[in-house]
Structure formats: structure tokens, C-alpha cells
């Protein structure tokens, strides 16, 4: 093992020192040359779908991500917001490596063994014959609860089901967990928390519910909204009990008070929560299997849930039996076909979503007769970095940024709801806008450093200079007027209520933004216990759903901070009810 380790460390040194490696050398061959296939694999070779042994081998030789992090690199994939994911997510042994970061970014990073031939993707298509064969063969494993999808809703469901005594497995199709939740930048909305109390913020469950209903243009299901509001404080407490830091508070668009809870220090909420949930699952011995795509929900003759067919990267197609299934597969914001069908006007828009948001749960549920709610309601977030997939969080406006058009003029209350802000931007010249802020904001919001690092910010020492480099000739007058409104506590132009910062401290910054697909509000119809409903609005026995795969919670438009609240509140409910259903059978 020791020799093995030295050889591997040498391999890394060779790679990073630029010494040429034979062109046809793959990562697998390179390791096999050192110490046979057992450099990576067990003997006899048996690769689990999660590639657990192989990834342990990577780490035992090359070290942890922390050890591998290289501060000299401009973009260091080993210190990314994806967190502690499998090494094999990027470094494939037998096929061309691929930088997971570039699902959203365009980093130019030389990957070792980049000349390896690309192989056909294991999950490139559906195979009905293999699905049917797996069903005919019968279950190879029996569980109480199957959770489909490894974002916040899925993890919360799995942890909750396990805590209620169920034997549970979480399946995630991607090589890493996190889903869209991992990209969440805002926070979790909650009412009646110690954090609000400490800041002296008066808030009420009824206000939370009213704000969500108003934001959703009163198209939400009021029963679901009531639960979201009532259980929100407990959701924050639960996350804290699992190890999360939710100490910071801010106000999101459409909320009448500060109720968006986030990690102190300005870090993004998504990577933090996912990190906490991943560890909580490990601590509770929850079996999380990545590279495992659920292809079909199998029903008994009485139409109750019998299990699923899972397509594992290495195990192939297998039926797994369970009395309860929780769908937590997220929305369809990255499925061009579904967007074109349900919301054709958004067909060419960029998306802030993870590549995993392809509407799988909706398809699985539809196939067995589930009803859909508001399936065509798609939210455009007003501030995606122009020509990118990078979300510029609403919290940037919440903390104090102003939004101006290409002339440098404000055109809307920056804290209005997302649908209104997006519509307003699309009415401006060239259909984009700028967010403008100063150094005070950067000091408060750590995440802005990330946008700077990505080269998205224009920066200048004076507002006049910023106006010049961005061609926004009205900007100096706009900023001077805004600073007066901020000082007087009254926005005479657009009635913005919350103006925490003026724009006076150099340097000054601007970032170009345009609307992009952010959240699909519609999805599988559920009742208040997260049971999935059929076309007659009856429960499909044993089928539950939570998070963005569902419809009804957010109505026509979701408020910032309500997605994570939804995933935690309804994820926990789905897990609990799924466990109860399975265990009483
Ligand atoms: C944002 O920070 O703008 C996104 C947060 C959310 O969608 O709730």
C-alpha cells in the first residue's frame, strides 16, 4: 500500500509538473501500470454504483480535497462549492475526464488524461426492455422507503424516514448529491425564530402565509402554504440540530419583514445545507447511492406502490421493492423540451438550475396516473449574470444594491417579486439591466467576492468612472438621488421600503443581469401529508413527493427563501409519512 501511495503521489507530481504522459494513456492504464487494477479496484473487481471503494482508493493515495486544494490556481476545483463529492465525478478511470464545474461555468483547466477516448454515457437512454426484464425478474432488494433524488428535499425525507424507524435508501442519478438545493444562494424563510426575536423583528405566521399567497398571485394551495408557514421555524431548528448555521437574517423580495435565515458570514446557503445534510445522512448510516437513476415506479394490482426499477451505473437494471416512495427529484428547469412545451416563451432563456433538474419525477409520476398542479408555471429569476448560468442572488439587492437600465436609470422597486422584476427588465432596452453597489455591500456579502473572482464585475473608484466604463451616463444622478432617499428613509421614485445601504464607499461595482429560468412552480399534486394524488384527487397509496417536483406551494410565483423552506418542511413530512405508511403495513 505504501509503495502504491508513493507511486500515486508521483503520478500527481508528474501530472502537475507538466511531464508528458503518453497520449493514449488513460487514468486506468496509468494506475494499472503501477500496481495492476487493484490500484483502484477491489479483488475480485466489483464496482458499486457509488464507486465507493474506488473513491476511497483515490483519497487514500492522493489525500482529501482539503489536502489537494491548490491556492495558486485561479479556479480550484478541489475547493469548490460542490463540496466533498466523489473524485470519479470528474476523473473517470476508463473514459475522458470531465470537469463537473463546467456544467455551469467555462473554466479552462487542463484535466489529466484529457486525451482518453470518450465512452458512451451509461445513462444516455431509456431501455424499456431492460426495465421490463427487471420487473419480470422481481425485486432484488426490499426496503421500507425509497427516496428518489439527493437534494435538500430528498435528504430531509431520508433522514426523517430513518428517524421514524424505516429502512431507507436514497437514489441519486448524478455522480454527486446536492441537486438544485446545492446552488441555492438565498436562505430559508421562517417565522417566529429566536433569530427574529434577537433582532426585534415582529412577524406572524399569518404574514408569512399572506406574503407567499400574494407573491404567488393567490394561485397557491392555501392549505400547503399554511403548513409551510407554521412549520418554518421548526425547519430552521431542525437544520440547526443537524449542524447548520442559520444565524444571519435578511429580507427577500415580496416579504414584509426580515425572515430569510442564512449562514452568518455571508456564505451561500445551498452548499452549506447540503454539506450538513450529507454528513447527517452518513452519521445516521443512511444508504445514499449515486449514479442510480430510477427509471420506473412499479405498482401492485391495487395501484399501491410496489417499488421502483433503478438503473445503476454498474449494477444495471434492477427492481427494488418498497411500500413507500418519496419523489424528490426537483423541477424541470434544465429540460429544454419540457420548458418549450409548458412555457414556450422561455424556451431560449438561460437557466440557473443544476443539470440534474430535468423533470424526471414528473415523468415517473405522470406515467402511473398522478395529477399535476400548475405544471406550466415557470419562474424567471431577474438577475442571472448576463450570458451566463450564474445566479446573482436576490440577497445582493436585499442587502442594498440598486438595479438600473443601460442608461443608468432605476426603473422598478428592486425588492418587488421576481416575476414583476423580470418583466420590467425585459421591457428595457436590450432586455438586460445592471446591479450597482459599493464596497460596503461587498464587505457584508462574501458571495460577491465569488462574482468578482469569476470576472463578472465592472469596478471603478468613483461612480463617474463606473458610469464611463459601463456606458451608463445617467448613473451619477441616479446614485445621488438614491443616496438622498436612503438618508431620508423614503424612496420617492419607486417606494422601496428597505434601503439598508447607501452607495458611498469606493470601489464601486456593477454586474450585468438578465432574467433566466430559476424555478418550476408546478408539478406533482400533493395533499398536506405529501401524498401524491391521482387524477381523481385520491392518494396513490405509498407515493409521496416533496420540493420542486411538486406543485401548489408557490402558486404563480415563488418568493425568495421559500424553496429551501419547502424542501425542508415538506421533505420532512414526506419522509415521516412514508415511514409511517410502510411500517404500518
Ligand atoms: C436568490 O438568492 O436569489 C435565490 C434564492 C431563492 O431562489 O430562494
Short mmCIF file of N, CA and C and ligand atoms in Angstrom, two decimals, residues 183-187 189 250 252 260 262 269 379 381 383 391-397 418 447 451 518-519 558-564, ligand 1:
data_model
loop_
_atom_site.label_atom_id
_atom_site.label_comp_id
_atom_site.label_asym_id
_atom_site.label_seq_id
_atom_site.Cartn_x
_atom_site.Cartn_y
_atom_site.Cartn_z
N UNK A 183 -27.23 24.80 -5.18
CA UNK A 183 -26.94 26.08 -5.81
C UNK A 183 -27.71 27.23 -5.16
N UNK A 184 -28.54 26.91 -4.16
CA UNK A 184 -29.37 27.96 -3.55
C UNK A 184 -28.49 29.02 -2.92
N UNK A 185 -28.81 30.25 -3.25
CA UNK A 185 -27.94 31.33 -2.76
C UNK A 185 -28.61 32.13 -1.65
N UNK A 186 -29.94 32.07 -1.58
CA UNK A 186 -30.65 32.98 -0.68
C UNK A 186 -30.66 32.54 0.76
N UNK A 187 -31.61 31.71 1.12
CA UNK A 187 -31.72 31.28 2.51
C UNK A 187 -33.02 30.53 2.71
N UNK A 189 -36.78 30.86 4.52
CA UNK A 189 -37.74 31.74 5.18
C UNK A 189 -38.36 31.03 6.37
N UNK A 250 -32.05 38.21 6.65
CA UNK A 250 -32.22 39.33 5.72
C UNK A 250 -33.61 39.26 5.11
N UNK A 252 -36.06 39.17 1.85
CA UNK A 252 -36.10 38.82 0.42
C UNK A 252 -37.27 39.54 -0.24
N UNK A 260 -35.55 35.74 6.04
CA UNK A 260 -34.72 34.77 5.31
C UNK A 260 -33.47 34.46 6.14
N UNK A 262 -29.95 32.57 7.03
CA UNK A 262 -28.82 32.10 6.23
C UNK A 262 -27.60 31.98 7.12
N UNK A 269 -26.29 29.71 1.08
CA UNK A 269 -26.99 28.75 1.94
C UNK A 269 -26.93 27.32 1.39
N UNK A 379 -40.77 30.08 -13.18
CA UNK A 379 -40.30 31.38 -12.71
C UNK A 379 -38.99 31.79 -13.37
N UNK A 381 -35.89 34.16 -12.84
CA UNK A 381 -35.22 34.98 -11.82
C UNK A 381 -34.67 36.19 -12.55
N UNK A 383 -32.21 38.20 -11.99
CA UNK A 383 -30.79 38.55 -12.02
C UNK A 383 -29.86 37.34 -12.15
N UNK A 391 -26.32 32.64 -11.00
CA UNK A 391 -27.33 33.45 -10.32
C UNK A 391 -26.66 34.55 -9.50
N UNK A 392 -27.13 35.77 -9.70
CA UNK A 392 -26.71 36.84 -8.79
C UNK A 392 -27.83 36.95 -7.77
N UNK A 393 -27.55 36.52 -6.57
CA UNK A 393 -28.59 36.31 -5.57
C UNK A 393 -29.40 37.57 -5.29
N UNK A 394 -30.69 37.31 -5.06
CA UNK A 394 -31.60 38.38 -4.64
C UNK A 394 -31.10 39.08 -3.38
N UNK A 395 -30.32 38.36 -2.59
CA UNK A 395 -29.81 38.96 -1.35
C UNK A 395 -28.89 40.15 -1.67
N UNK A 396 -28.32 40.18 -2.86
CA UNK A 396 -27.48 41.33 -3.23
C UNK A 396 -28.34 42.60 -3.28
N UNK A 397 -29.54 42.44 -3.83
CA UNK A 397 -30.48 43.59 -3.79
C UNK A 397 -31.00 43.78 -2.37
N UNK A 418 -40.16 38.49 -8.07
CA UNK A 418 -39.30 38.14 -9.22
C UNK A 418 -40.00 38.25 -10.57
N UNK A 447 -20.37 36.34 -0.77
CA UNK A 447 -20.58 35.69 -2.07
C UNK A 447 -20.23 36.61 -3.26
N UNK A 451 -18.38 36.46 -7.37
CA UNK A 451 -18.73 37.01 -8.69
C UNK A 451 -17.52 37.77 -9.26
N UNK A 518 -35.50 29.83 -13.29
CA UNK A 518 -34.96 29.59 -11.95
C UNK A 518 -35.73 28.52 -11.19
N UNK A 519 -37.04 28.52 -11.33
CA UNK A 519 -37.83 27.57 -10.52
C UNK A 519 -39.07 27.18 -11.32
N UNK A 558 -42.79 32.01 -6.94
CA UNK A 558 -42.23 31.68 -5.62
C UNK A 558 -41.43 32.85 -5.06
N UNK A 559 -41.57 33.06 -3.76
CA UNK A 559 -40.76 34.10 -3.12
C UNK A 559 -39.38 33.55 -2.79
N UNK A 560 -38.38 34.43 -2.84
CA UNK A 560 -37.01 34.04 -2.47
C UNK A 560 -36.99 33.55 -1.03
N UNK A 561 -36.32 32.42 -0.81
CA UNK A 561 -36.23 31.85 0.54
C UNK A 561 -37.31 30.82 0.82
N UNK A 562 -38.32 30.72 -0.06
CA UNK A 562 -39.38 29.74 0.18
C UNK A 562 -39.08 28.38 -0.44
N UNK A 563 -38.04 28.29 -1.29
CA UNK A 563 -37.74 26.98 -1.88
C UNK A 563 -37.10 26.07 -0.85
N UNK A 564 -36.10 26.60 -0.15
CA UNK A 564 -35.44 25.76 0.86
C UNK A 564 -36.45 25.45 1.98
C1 LIG B 1 -31.63 34.05 -4.69
O1 LIG B 1 -30.81 34.15 -3.78
O2 LIG B 1 -31.91 34.99 -5.42
C2 LIG B 1 -32.30 32.75 -4.92
C3 LIG B 1 -32.88 32.25 -3.68
C4 LIG B 1 -34.17 31.55 -3.93
O3 LIG B 1 -34.48 31.25 -5.07
O4 LIG B 1 -34.92 31.34 -2.97
#
